[in-house]
mmCIF file of C-alpha atoms in Angstrom:
data_model
loop_
_atom_site.group_PDB
_atom_site.id
_atom_site.type_symbol
_atom_site.label_atom_id
_atom_site.label_comp_id
_atom_site.label_asym_id
_atom_site.label_seq_id
_atom_site.Cartn_x
_atom_site.Cartn_y
_atom_site.Cartn_z
ATOM 1 C CA MET A 1324 -135.426 51.514 86.335
ATOM 2 C CA ARG A 1325 -138.498 51.977 88.481
ATOM 3 C CA LEU A 1326 -138.830 50.806 92.061
ATOM 4 C CA ASN A 1327 -141.085 47.766 92.664
ATOM 5 C CA GLU A 1328 -143.415 47.598 95.733
ATOM 6 C CA ARG A 1329 -140.873 45.675 97.827
ATOM 7 C CA GLN A 1330 -138.099 48.239 97.082
ATOM 8 C CA LYS A 1331 -140.524 51.059 98.073
ATOM 9 C CA ALA A 1332 -141.393 49.159 101.267
ATOM 10 C CA PHE A 1333 -137.710 48.840 102.000
ATOM 11 C CA CYS A 1334 -137.219 52.629 101.636
ATOM 12 C CA GLU A 1335 -140.206 53.356 103.910
ATOM 13 C CA HIS A 1336 -138.987 50.964 106.597
ATOM 14 C CA TYR A 1337 -135.452 52.335 106.244
ATOM 15 C CA ALA A 1338 -136.710 55.909 106.664
ATOM 16 C CA ALA A 1339 -138.315 54.830 109.985
ATOM 17 C CA CYS A 1340 -135.441 52.791 111.485
ATOM 18 C CA PHE A 1341 -132.219 53.714 109.500
ATOM 19 C CA ASN A 1342 -131.206 50.034 109.589
ATOM 20 C CA ALA A 1343 -130.842 48.501 106.087
ATOM 21 C CA THR A 1344 -130.939 44.913 107.236
ATOM 22 C CA GLU A 1345 -134.026 45.401 109.391
ATOM 23 C CA ALA A 1346 -135.781 47.408 106.669
ATOM 24 C CA ALA A 1347 -134.973 44.674 104.148
ATOM 25 C CA VAL A 1348 -136.497 41.936 106.372
ATOM 26 C CA LYS A 1349 -139.608 44.065 107.040
ATOM 27 C CA ALA A 1350 -139.995 44.636 103.304
ATOM 28 C CA GLY A 1351 -140.149 40.942 102.728
ATOM 29 C CA TYR A 1352 -136.642 40.008 101.753
ATOM 30 C CA SER A 1353 -135.025 36.883 103.096
ATOM 31 C CA LYS A 1354 -133.309 37.163 106.502
ATOM 32 C CA LYS A 1355 -130.383 35.276 104.980
ATOM 33 C CA THR A 1356 -129.818 37.925 102.233
ATOM 34 C CA ALA A 1357 -131.192 40.978 103.949
ATOM 35 C CA TYR A 1358 -127.821 42.493 104.806
ATOM 36 C CA SER A 1359 -126.481 42.359 101.246
ATOM 37 C CA ILE A 1360 -129.818 43.407 99.663
ATOM 38 C CA GLY A 1361 -130.093 46.332 102.091
ATOM 39 C CA GLN A 1362 -126.614 47.576 101.319
ATOM 40 C CA ARG A 1363 -127.163 47.185 97.541
ATOM 41 C CA LEU A 1364 -130.484 49.060 97.741
ATOM 42 C CA LEU A 1365 -128.908 51.963 99.632
ATOM 43 C CA LYS A 1366 -126.451 52.388 96.758
ATOM 44 C CA ASN A 1367 -129.120 52.322 94.081
ATOM 45 C CA VAL A 1368 -129.814 55.737 92.567
ATOM 46 C CA GLU A 1369 -133.568 55.180 92.335
ATOM 47 C CA THR A 1370 -133.670 54.082 95.941
ATOM 48 C CA GLN A 1371 -131.727 57.159 97.018
ATOM 49 C CA ASN A 1372 -134.108 59.434 95.094
ATOM 50 C CA TYR A 1373 -137.146 57.787 96.760
ATOM 51 C CA LEU A 1374 -135.540 58.071 100.184
ATOM 52 C CA GLN A 1375 -134.894 61.764 99.515
ATOM 53 C CA THR A 1376 -138.519 62.208 98.615
ATOM 54 C CA LEU A 1377 -139.625 60.460 101.803
ATOM 55 C CA THR A 1378 -137.287 62.682 103.853
ATOM 56 C CA GLU A 1379 -138.594 65.846 102.236
ATOM 57 C CA THR A 1380 -142.164 64.647 102.851
ATOM 58 C CA ALA A 1381 -141.451 64.018 106.514
ATOM 59 C CA LYS A 1382 -139.938 67.495 106.855
ATOM 60 C CA THR A 1383 -143.067 69.148 105.538
ATOM 61 C CA GLY A 1384 -145.028 67.595 108.382
ATOM 62 C CA ARG A 1385 -146.964 65.007 106.472
ATOM 63 C CA ILE A 1386 -145.168 61.988 107.922
ATOM 64 C CA ALA A 1387 -143.668 61.920 111.390
ATOM 65 C CA THR A 1388 -140.362 60.194 111.771
ATOM 66 C CA ALA A 1389 -139.651 57.751 114.596
ATOM 67 C CA ASP A 1390 -137.361 60.330 116.226
ATOM 68 C CA GLU A 1391 -140.050 62.980 116.118
ATOM 69 C CA VAL A 1392 -142.607 60.614 117.765
ATOM 70 C CA LEU A 1393 -140.080 59.732 120.557
ATOM 71 C CA GLU A 1394 -139.253 63.448 121.024
ATOM 72 C CA TYR A 1395 -142.969 64.294 121.277
ATOM 73 C CA LEU A 1396 -143.577 61.535 123.859
ATOM 74 C CA SER A 1397 -140.561 62.627 125.901
ATOM 75 C CA GLU A 1398 -141.727 66.292 125.858
ATOM 76 C CA THR A 1399 -145.194 65.196 126.888
ATOM 77 C CA MET A 1400 -143.912 63.076 129.714
ATOM 78 C CA ARG A 1401 -141.792 65.956 131.109
ATOM 79 C CA ASP A 1402 -144.437 68.677 130.661
ATOM 80 C CA GLY A 1403 -145.713 69.652 134.163
ATOM 81 C CA ALA A 1404 -148.612 71.530 132.543
ATOM 82 C CA GLU A 1405 -149.917 68.308 130.933
ATOM 83 C CA ASN A 1406 -152.318 66.216 133.040
ATOM 84 C CA ARG A 1407 -150.961 63.210 134.894
ATOM 85 C CA ARG A 1408 -152.833 60.662 132.797
ATOM 86 C CA GLU A 1409 -151.308 62.038 129.514
ATOM 87 C CA ARG A 1410 -147.767 62.139 131.090
ATOM 88 C CA THR A 1411 -148.178 58.547 132.427
ATOM 89 C CA LYS A 1412 -149.341 57.296 128.996
ATOM 90 C CA ALA A 1413 -146.356 58.964 127.324
ATOM 91 C CA ALA A 1414 -144.001 57.388 129.852
ATOM 92 C CA GLU A 1415 -145.597 54.003 129.361
ATOM 93 C CA LEU A 1416 -145.271 54.198 125.565
ATOM 94 C CA LEU A 1417 -141.598 55.208 125.942
ATOM 95 C CA GLY A 1418 -141.005 52.389 128.397
ATOM 96 C CA LYS A 1419 -142.473 49.853 125.966
ATOM 97 C CA ARG A 1420 -140.336 51.217 123.177
ATOM 98 C CA TYR A 1421 -137.117 50.832 125.183
ATOM 99 C CA GLY A 1422 -138.121 47.499 126.752
ATOM 100 C CA ILE A 1423 -138.118 48.805 130.269
ATOM 101 C CA PHE A 1424 -141.169 46.758 131.271
ATOM 102 C CA THR A 1425 -141.342 42.983 131.521
ATOM 103 C CA GLU A 1426 -144.158 40.656 130.559
ATOM 104 C CA LYS A 1427 -147.090 40.402 132.999
ATOM 105 C CA GLN A 1428 -146.525 37.589 135.503
ATOM 106 C CA GLU A 1429 -149.157 35.691 137.448
ATOM 107 C CA PRO A 1430 -149.312 36.562 141.158
ATOM 108 C CA THR A 1431 -147.627 34.021 143.416
ATOM 109 C CA GLY A 1432 -148.984 35.328 146.685
ATOM 110 C CA GLU A 1433 -145.568 36.726 147.674
ATOM 111 C CA LYS A 1434 -145.236 40.360 148.566
ATOM 112 C CA VAL A 1435 -142.960 42.228 146.162
ATOM 113 C CA SER A 1436 -141.659 45.822 146.499
ATOM 114 C CA VAL A 1437 -141.150 47.790 143.356
ATOM 115 C CA HIS A 1438 -138.967 50.931 143.375
ATOM 116 C CA ILE A 1439 -138.804 53.188 140.362
ATOM 117 C CA ASN A 1440 -136.022 55.704 140.079
ATOM 118 C CA LEU A 1441 -137.575 58.445 137.962
ATOM 119 C CA SER A 1442 -134.150 60.011 137.259
ATOM 120 C CA ASP A 1443 -133.450 56.859 135.159
ATOM 121 C CA CYS A 1444 -136.589 57.571 133.151
ATOM 122 C CA GLY A 1445 -135.781 61.217 132.397
ATOM 123 C CA GLY A 1446 -137.825 62.759 135.280
ATOM 124 C CA GLN A 1447 -136.615 66.168 136.385
ATOM 125 C CA ASN A 1448 -135.614 66.720 139.984
ATOM 126 C CA GLY A 1449 -137.224 63.429 141.067
ATOM 127 C CA GLU A 1450 -140.678 64.612 140.031
ATOM 128 C CA GLN A 1451 -143.374 61.994 139.893
#
């Protein structure tokens, strides 16, 4: 049996998120059946072989995994030798990934104080 395009898409999404249900939905399967299809695809020999190929490809440096991207952004944010703009951009991208920021709100004219504890964001020794 050969994998069809949707099955390949499932594998590619699964390799990025390691969540079979989420990968099945992103690959175009019904939300209602995504859990059972995801589990069935993970047990399929052809799917396992394709996932193995994707994993090996990622290890050779051709495709970055989600964890590698997050690790890179974290290292950039903490690297004191990096310029402030790059560190801030890395922190912003990580913040968006983890839902730290809220949607932009229209100003109401009220004064609001915002305090950020950098130790909660992975800063070292309270560095800014």
